[in-house]
């Protein structure tokens, strides 16, 4: 099986882009992709019955996950984390997915382009372009260098988002303000 992970506190919130993921899945079904029938969707967050029947693929609701072990398990179970958000500043979900070695696909909006390096640790799709979102998902799934993608994800998090790195950036900022 191939698992696409989509997560949000409220999955039906329009700003989280479920409708674009649905369209992207429909595009994937029409593409010449050998394993398109192996795709299933993992939902992390509040999944109403409405959203469980929303996508053209089989859906598994993981519900709200707590505890680092459960959250890491969900990200590692996924082949790709899809974040079709229409507005987001610096989503923790991308950081969590990448720290788990899971490549991400998202729109070029808000802080997402700061986190996803196009075709290095994931794929940045044109804003509100479900077809490009589908291309990104397919690109990751067909990437023969999947291990390199995974390693690039972990590297990005270690170099930019580890507590010690962020703390050092704050210290540098404070020092520059005092100078």
Coordinates of N, CA and C in Angstrom, one line a residue:
X1 N 0.8 -1.2 0.0 CA 0.0 0.0 0.0 C 0.9 1.2 0.0
X2 N 0.3 2.3 -0.5 CA 0.9 3.6 -0.5 C 0.0 4.5 0.4
X3 N 0.6 5.2 1.4 CA -0.2 6.0 2.3 C 0.1 7.5 2.1
X4 N -1.0 8.3 1.9 CA -0.9 9.7 1.9 C -1.4 10.2 3.2
X5 N -0.7 10.9 3.9 CA -1.1 11.4 5.2 C -1.6 12.9 5.1
X6 N -2.8 13.2 5.7 CA -3.3 14.5 5.7 C -3.8 14.8 7.1
X7 N -3.4 15.9 7.7 CA -3.7 16.1 9.1 C -4.0 17.6 9.4
X8 N -5.0 17.8 10.3 CA -5.3 19.1 10.8 C -6.2 18.9 12.0
X9 N -6.3 19.9 12.8 CA -7.2 19.8 14.0 C -8.6 19.6 13.5
X10 N -9.0 20.4 12.5 CA -10.3 20.2 11.9 C -10.1 20.0 10.4
X11 N -10.2 18.8 10.0 CA -9.9 18.4 8.6 C -10.9 19.1 7.6
X12 N -12.1 19.4 8.0 CA -13.0 20.0 7.1 C -12.9 21.5 7.0
X13 N -12.0 22.1 7.8 CA -11.7 23.6 7.7 C -11.3 23.9 6.3
X14 N -12.0 24.8 5.6 CA -11.7 25.1 4.2 C -10.2 25.5 4.0
X15 N -9.7 26.2 5.0 CA -8.3 26.7 4.9 C -7.3 25.6 4.8
X16 N -7.7 24.4 5.3 CA -6.7 23.3 5.3 C -6.7 22.6 3.9
X17 N -7.6 22.9 3.0 CA -7.5 22.4 1.6 C -7.9 21.0 1.3
X18 N -8.7 20.4 2.1 CA -9.2 19.0 1.8 C -9.7 18.9 0.4
X19 N -10.4 20.0 -0.1 CA -11.0 19.9 -1.4 C -9.9 19.8 -2.5
X20 N -8.8 20.4 -2.3 CA -7.7 20.4 -3.2 C -7.0 19.0 -3.2
X21 N -7.0 18.4 -2.0 CA -6.4 17.0 -1.9 C -7.4 16.1 -2.6
X22 N -8.7 16.3 -2.5 CA -9.7 15.4 -3.2 C -9.5 15.5 -4.7
X23 N -9.4 16.7 -5.2 CA -9.2 16.9 -6.6 C -7.8 16.3 -7.1
X24 N -6.8 16.5 -6.3 CA -5.5 15.9 -6.6 C -5.6 14.4 -6.7
X25 N -6.3 13.8 -5.8 CA -6.5 12.3 -5.8 C -7.3 11.9 -7.1
X26 N -8.3 12.7 -7.5 CA -9.0 12.4 -8.7 C -8.0 12.4 -9.9
X27 N -7.2 13.4 -9.9 CA -6.2 13.5 -11.0 C -5.2 12.3 -11.0
X28 N -4.8 11.9 -9.8 CA -3.9 10.7 -9.7 C -4.6 9.5 -10.2
X29 N -5.9 9.3 -10.0 CA -6.6 8.2 -10.5 C -6.6 8.1 -12.0
X30 N -6.5 9.3 -12.7 CA -6.6 9.4 -14.1 C -5.2 9.3 -14.8
X31 N -4.2 9.4 -14.0 CA -2.8 9.4 -14.5 C -2.3 8.0 -14.8
X32 N -1.2 8.0 -15.6 CA -0.6 6.7 -16.0 C 0.5 6.4 -14.9
X33 N 0.0 6.1 -13.7 CA 0.8 5.8 -12.6 C 0.5 4.4 -12.2
X34 N 1.5 3.5 -12.3 CA 1.3 2.0 -12.1 C 0.6 1.7 -10.7
X35 N 1.0 2.4 -9.7 CA 0.5 2.0 -8.4 C -0.7 2.8 -7.9
X36 N -1.4 3.5 -8.7 CA -2.4 4.4 -8.3 C -3.6 3.7 -7.6
X37 N -3.7 2.4 -7.8 CA -4.8 1.7 -7.1 C -4.3 1.2 -5.7
X38 N -3.0 1.4 -5.4 CA -2.5 1.0 -4.1 C -2.6 2.1 -3.1
X39 N -3.0 3.3 -3.5 CA -3.1 4.5 -2.7 C -4.2 4.4 -1.7
X40 N -3.9 4.8 -0.4 CA -4.9 4.9 0.7 C -4.5 6.2 1.4
X41 N -5.5 6.7 2.1 CA -5.3 8.0 2.8 C -5.4 7.8 4.3
X42 N -4.5 8.4 5.0 CA -4.5 8.4 6.5 C -4.9 9.8 6.9
X43 N -5.9 9.9 7.8 CA -6.3 11.2 8.3 C -5.9 11.3 9.7
X44 N -5.3 12.4 10.1 CA -4.9 12.6 11.4 C -5.6 13.9 11.9
X45 N -6.5 13.8 12.9 CA -7.3 14.9 13.4 C -8.7 14.5 13.5
X46 N -9.5 15.6 13.6 CA -11.0 15.4 13.7 C -11.6 15.0 12.4
X47 N -11.9 13.7 12.2 CA -12.5 13.2 11.0 C -13.9 12.8 11.1
X48 N -14.8 13.6 10.6 CA -16.2 13.4 10.6 C -16.6 12.3 9.6
X49 N -17.7 11.7 9.7 CA -18.2 10.7 8.7 C -18.2 11.3 7.3
X50 N -18.5 12.6 7.2 CA -18.5 13.3 6.0 C -17.1 13.2 5.2
X51 N -16.1 13.4 6.0 CA -14.7 13.4 5.3 C -14.2 12.0 5.1
X52 N -14.7 11.0 5.9 CA -14.3 9.6 5.6 C -14.8 9.1 4.3
X53 N -15.9 9.7 3.8 CA -16.4 9.2 2.5 C -16.1 10.3 1.4
X54 N -15.3 11.2 1.7 CA -15.0 12.4 0.8 C -14.0 12.1 -0.3
X55 N -13.0 11.3 0.0 CA -11.9 11.0 -1.0 C -12.2 9.8 -1.9
X56 N -11.6 9.8 -3.1 CA -11.8 8.7 -4.0 C -11.0 7.5 -3.7
X57 N -10.2 7.5 -2.6 CA -9.4 6.4 -2.1 C -9.9 5.9 -0.8
X58 N -9.5 4.7 -0.4 CA -9.9 4.2 0.9 C -9.2 5.1 2.0
X59 N -10.0 5.4 3.0 CA -9.5 6.3 4.1 C -9.5 5.6 5.4
X60 N -8.4 5.9 6.2 CA -8.2 5.4 7.5 C -8.1 6.6 8.4
X61 N -9.0 6.7 9.4 CA -8.9 7.8 10.4 C -8.1 7.4 11.6
X62 N -7.1 8.1 11.8 CA -6.2 7.9 13.0 C -6.7 8.7 14.2
X63 N -7.6 9.6 14.0 CA -8.1 10.4 15.1 C -7.1 11.4 15.6
X64 N -7.3 11.9 16.8 CA -6.3 12.8 17.4 C -5.3 11.9 18.0
X65 N -4.0 12.2 17.7 CA -2.9 11.4 18.3 C -2.2 12.1 19.4
X66 N -1.9 11.5 20.4 CA -1.1 12.1 21.5 C 0.1 11.2 21.8
X67 N 1.1 11.8 22.4 CA 2.3 11.0 22.7 C 3.2 11.0 21.5
X68 N 4.4 11.3 21.7 CA 5.4 11.3 20.6 C 5.5 10.1 19.8
X69 N 5.4 8.9 20.5 CA 5.5 7.6 19.8 C 4.4 7.4 18.8
X70 N 3.2 7.7 19.1 CA 2.1 7.6 18.2 C 2.1 8.5 17.0
X71 N 2.5 9.8 17.3 CA 2.6 10.8 16.2 C 3.8 10.4 15.3
X72 N 4.9 10.0 15.8 CA 6.0 9.6 14.9 C 5.6 8.3 14.1
X73 N 4.9 7.4 14.7 CA 4.4 6.2 14.0 C 3.6 6.6 12.8
X74 N 2.7 7.6 13.0 CA 1.8 8.0 11.9 C 2.6 8.6 10.7
X75 N 3.5 9.5 11.1 CA 4.4 10.1 10.0 C 5.2 9.1 9.3
X76 N 5.8 8.2 10.0 CA 6.6 7.2 9.4 C 5.9 6.1 8.6
X77 N 4.6 5.9 8.9 CA 3.8 5.0 8.1 C 3.4 5.6 6.8
X78 N 3.5 6.9 6.7 CA 3.1 7.6 5.4 C 4.3 7.6 4.4
X79 N 3.9 7.5 3.2 CA 4.9 7.7 2.1 C 5.1 9.2 1.8
X80 N 4.1 9.9 2.0 CA 4.1 11.4 1.8 C 3.1 12.1 2.7
X81 N 3.5 13.2 3.2 CA 2.6 14.1 4.0 C 2.1 15.2 3.0
X82 N 0.8 15.3 2.9 CA 0.2 16.3 2.0 C -0.4 17.4 2.8
X83 N 0.0 18.6 2.5 CA -0.5 19.8 3.3 C -1.0 20.8 2.3
X84 N -2.2 20.6 1.8 CA -2.8 21.5 0.8 C -3.4 22.8 1.4
X85 N -2.8 23.3 2.5 CA -3.3 24.5 3.2 C -3.3 25.7 2.3
X86 N -4.3 26.5 2.4 CA -4.5 27.7 1.6 C -3.8 28.9 2.3
X87 N -3.6 28.7 3.6 CA -2.9 29.7 4.4 C -2.4 29.0 5.7
X88 N -1.1 29.2 5.9 CA -0.4 28.6 7.0 C 0.9 29.4 7.2
X89 N 1.3 29.6 8.5 CA 2.5 30.4 8.6 C 3.7 29.5 8.7
X90 N 3.9 28.7 9.6 CA 5.1 27.7 9.7 C 4.5 26.5 10.3
X91 N 3.9 25.6 9.5 CA 3.2 24.5 10.1 C 4.1 23.4 10.8
X92 N 3.7 23.2 12.1 CA 4.5 22.2 12.8 C 4.4 20.8 12.2
X93 N 3.2 20.6 11.5 CA 3.1 19.2 10.8 C 4.1 19.0 9.8
X94 N 4.6 20.0 9.1 CA 5.6 19.8 8.1 C 6.9 19.4 8.8
X95 N 7.2 20.2 9.9 CA 8.4 19.9 10.7 C 8.4 18.5 11.3
X96 N 7.2 18.1 11.8 CA 7.1 16.8 12.4 C 7.3 15.7 11.3
X97 N 6.7 15.9 10.2 CA 6.8 14.9 9.1 C 8.2 14.7 8.6
X98 N 8.9 15.9 8.4 CA 10.2 15.9 7.9 C 11.2 15.3 9.0
X99 N 11.0 15.6 10.2 CA 11.8 15.0 11.3 C 11.7 13.5 11.3
X100 N 10.5 13.0 10.8 CA 10.3 11.6 10.8 C 10.8 11.0 9.4
X101 N 11.4 11.8 8.6 CA 11.9 11.4 7.3 C 10.8 11.3 6.2
X102 N 9.7 11.9 6.4 CA 8.6 11.8 5.5 C 8.5 13.1 4.6
X103 N 8.7 12.9 3.3 CA 8.6 14.1 2.4 C 7.2 14.7 2.4
X104 N 7.2 16.0 2.1 CA 5.9 16.7 2.1 C 5.6 17.4 0.7
X105 N 4.3 17.5 0.5 CA 3.9 18.2 -0.7 C 2.9 19.3 -0.2
X106 N 3.1 20.5 -0.6 CA 2.2 21.6 -0.2 C 2.2 22.7 -1.2
X107 N 1.3 23.6 -1.0 CA 1.2 24.8 -1.9 C 2.3 25.8 -1.5
X108 N 2.6 26.7 -2.5 CA 3.5 27.8 -2.3 C 2.8 28.9 -1.6
X109 N 2.6 28.8 -0.3 CA 1.9 29.9 0.4 C 2.4 30.0 1.8
X110 N 2.3 31.2 2.4 CA 2.7 31.4 3.8 C 4.2 30.9 4.0
X111 N 4.4 30.2 5.1 CA 5.7 29.7 5.5 C 6.1 28.4 4.9
X112 N 5.2 27.8 4.1 CA 5.4 26.5 3.6 C 6.7 26.4 2.7
X113 N 6.9 27.4 1.8 CA 8.1 27.4 0.9 C 9.4 27.6 1.7
X114 N 9.3 28.1 3.0 CA 10.5 28.2 3.8 C 10.9 26.8 4.3
X115 N 10.0 25.9 4.4 CA 10.2 24.6 4.9 C 10.5 23.5 3.9
X116 N 9.7 23.5 2.8 CA 9.9 22.5 1.8 C 10.8 23.1 0.7
X117 N 11.9 22.4 0.5 CA 12.8 22.8 -0.6 C 12.4 21.9 -1.8
X118 N 11.9 22.6 -2.9 CA 11.3 22.0 -4.0 C 12.2 20.9 -4.6
X119 N 11.7 19.7 -4.7 CA 12.4 18.6 -5.3 C 13.7 18.2 -4.6
X120 N 13.8 18.6 -3.3 CA 15.0 18.3 -2.5 C 14.5 17.5 -1.3
X121 N 13.5 18.0 -0.6 CA 12.9 17.3 0.5 C 11.4 17.2 0.4
X122 N 10.9 17.6 -0.7 CA 9.4 17.5 -1.0 C 9.1 18.2 -2.3
X123 N 7.9 18.7 -2.4 CA 7.4 19.3 -3.6 C 6.5 20.5 -3.3
X124 N 6.8 21.6 -3.9 CA 6.0 22.8 -3.8 C 5.1 23.0 -5.0
X125 N 3.8 22.9 -4.8 CA 2.9 23.0 -5.9 C 2.4 24.5 -6.0
X126 N 2.1 24.8 -7.2 CA 1.5 26.2 -7.4 C 0.2 26.3 -6.6
X127 N 0.1 27.5 -6.1 CA -1.0 27.8 -5.2 C -2.4 27.5 -5.8
X128 N -3.2 26.7 -5.1 CA -4.5 26.3 -5.5 C -4.6 25.5 -6.8
X129 N -3.5 24.9 -7.1 CA -3.4 24.1 -8.4 C -3.4 22.6 -8.0
X130 N -4.6 22.0 -8.0 CA -4.8 20.6 -7.6 C -4.0 19.6 -8.5
X131 N -3.9 20.0 -9.8 CA -3.2 19.2 -10.7 C -1.7 19.2 -10.4
X132 N -1.2 20.3 -10.0 CA 0.2 20.4 -9.6 C 0.5 19.7 -8.3
X133 N -0.5 19.7 -7.4 CA -0.5 19.0 -6.2 C -0.3 17.5 -6.5
X134 N -1.2 17.0 -7.4 CA -1.1 15.6 -7.8 C 0.2 15.3 -8.4
X135 N 0.8 16.2 -9.2 CA 2.1 16.0 -9.8 C 3.2 15.8 -8.7
X136 N 3.0 16.6 -7.7 CA 4.0 16.6 -6.6 C 3.9 15.2 -5.8
X137 N 2.7 14.8 -5.6 CA 2.5 13.5 -4.9 C 3.1 12.4 -5.8
X138 N 2.8 12.4 -7.1 CA 3.3 11.4 -8.0 C 4.8 11.5 -8.1
X139 N 5.4 12.7 -8.1 CA 6.8 12.8 -8.2 C 7.5 12.2 -7.0
X140 N 7.0 12.4 -5.8 CA 7.6 11.8 -4.6 C 7.4 10.2 -4.7
X141 N 6.2 9.8 -5.0 CA 6.0 8.3 -5.0 C 6.8 7.6 -6.1
X142 N 7.1 8.3 -7.2 CA 7.9 7.6 -8.2 C 9.4 7.9 -8.1
X143 N 9.8 8.7 -7.1 CA 11.2 9.1 -7.0 C 12.0 7.9 -6.6
X144 N 13.0 7.6 -7.4 CA 13.8 6.4 -7.2 C 14.9 6.7 -6.1
X145 N 15.0 8.0 -5.7 CA 15.9 8.4 -4.7 C 15.2 8.7 -3.4
X146 N 14.2 7.8 -3.0 CA 13.4 8.1 -1.9 C 14.2 8.2 -0.6
X147 N 15.3 7.4 -0.5 CA 16.1 7.5 0.7 C 16.8 8.9 0.8
X148 N 17.2 9.4 -0.3 CA 17.8 10.8 -0.3 C 16.8 11.8 0.1
X149 N 15.5 11.7 -0.4 CA 14.5 12.6 0.0 C 14.3 12.6 1.5
X150 N 14.2 11.4 2.1 CA 14.0 11.2 3.5 C 15.2 11.8 4.3
X151 N 16.4 11.5 3.9 CA 17.6 12.1 4.5 C 17.6 13.6 4.4
X152 N 17.2 14.2 3.3 CA 17.1 15.6 3.1 C 16.1 16.2 4.1
X153 N 15.0 15.5 4.3 CA 14.0 16.0 5.3 C 14.6 16.1 6.7
X154 N 15.2 15.1 7.1 CA 15.8 15.1 8.5 C 16.9 16.1 8.6
X155 N 17.7 16.3 7.6 CA 18.8 17.3 7.5 C 18.2 18.7 7.7
X156 N 17.1 19.0 6.9 CA 16.5 20.3 7.0 C 16.0 20.6 8.4
X157 N 15.4 19.7 9.0 CA 14.9 19.9 10.4 C 16.1 20.1 11.4
X158 N 17.1 19.3 11.3 CA 18.2 19.4 12.2 C 19.0 20.8 12.0
X159 N 19.1 21.2 10.7 CA 19.8 22.4 10.5 C 19.0 23.7 10.7
X160 N 17.7 23.6 10.8 CA 16.9 24.8 10.9 C 15.9 24.9 12.0
X161 N 15.5 23.8 12.6 CA 14.4 23.8 13.5 C 14.7 23.1 14.9
X162 N 15.9 22.5 15.0 CA 16.3 22.0 16.3 C 16.3 23.1 17.4
X163 N 16.0 22.8 18.6 CA 15.9 23.8 19.7 C 17.2 24.6 19.8
X164 N 18.3 23.9 19.7 CA 19.6 24.6 19.9 C 19.9 25.6 18.7
X165 N 19.5 25.2 17.5 CA 19.6 26.1 16.4 C 18.7 27.3 16.5
X166 N 17.5 27.1 16.9 CA 16.5 28.2 17.1 C 17.0 29.1 18.2
X167 N 17.4 28.5 19.3 CA 17.9 29.3 20.5 C 19.1 30.2 20.1
X168 N 20.0 29.6 19.3 CA 21.2 30.4 18.8 C 20.7 31.6 17.9
X169 N 19.7 31.4 17.1 CA 19.2 32.5 16.3 C 18.6 33.6 17.1
X170 N 17.9 33.2 18.2 CA 17.3 34.2 19.1 C 18.5 35.0 19.8
X171 N 19.5 34.3 20.2 CA 20.6 34.9 20.9 C 21.3 35.9 20.0
X172 N 21.5 35.5 18.7 CA 22.1 36.4 17.7 C 21.3 37.6 17.5
X173 N 19.9 37.4 17.4 CA 19.0 38.5 17.2 C 19.1 39.5 18.4
X174 N 19.0 39.0 19.6 CA 19.1 39.8 20.8 C 20.4 40.6 20.9
X175 N 21.5 39.9 20.6 CA 22.8 40.6 20.6 C 22.9 41.7 19.5
X176 N 22.3 41.5 18.4 CA 22.3 42.5 17.3 C 21.4 43.7 17.7
X177 N 20.4 43.5 18.5 CA 19.5 44.5 18.9 C 20.2 45.4 20.0
X178 N 21.0 44.7 20.8 CA 21.7 45.4 21.9 C 23.0 46.2 21.4
X179 N 23.4 45.9 20.2 CA 24.6 46.5 19.7 C 24.3 47.9 19.2

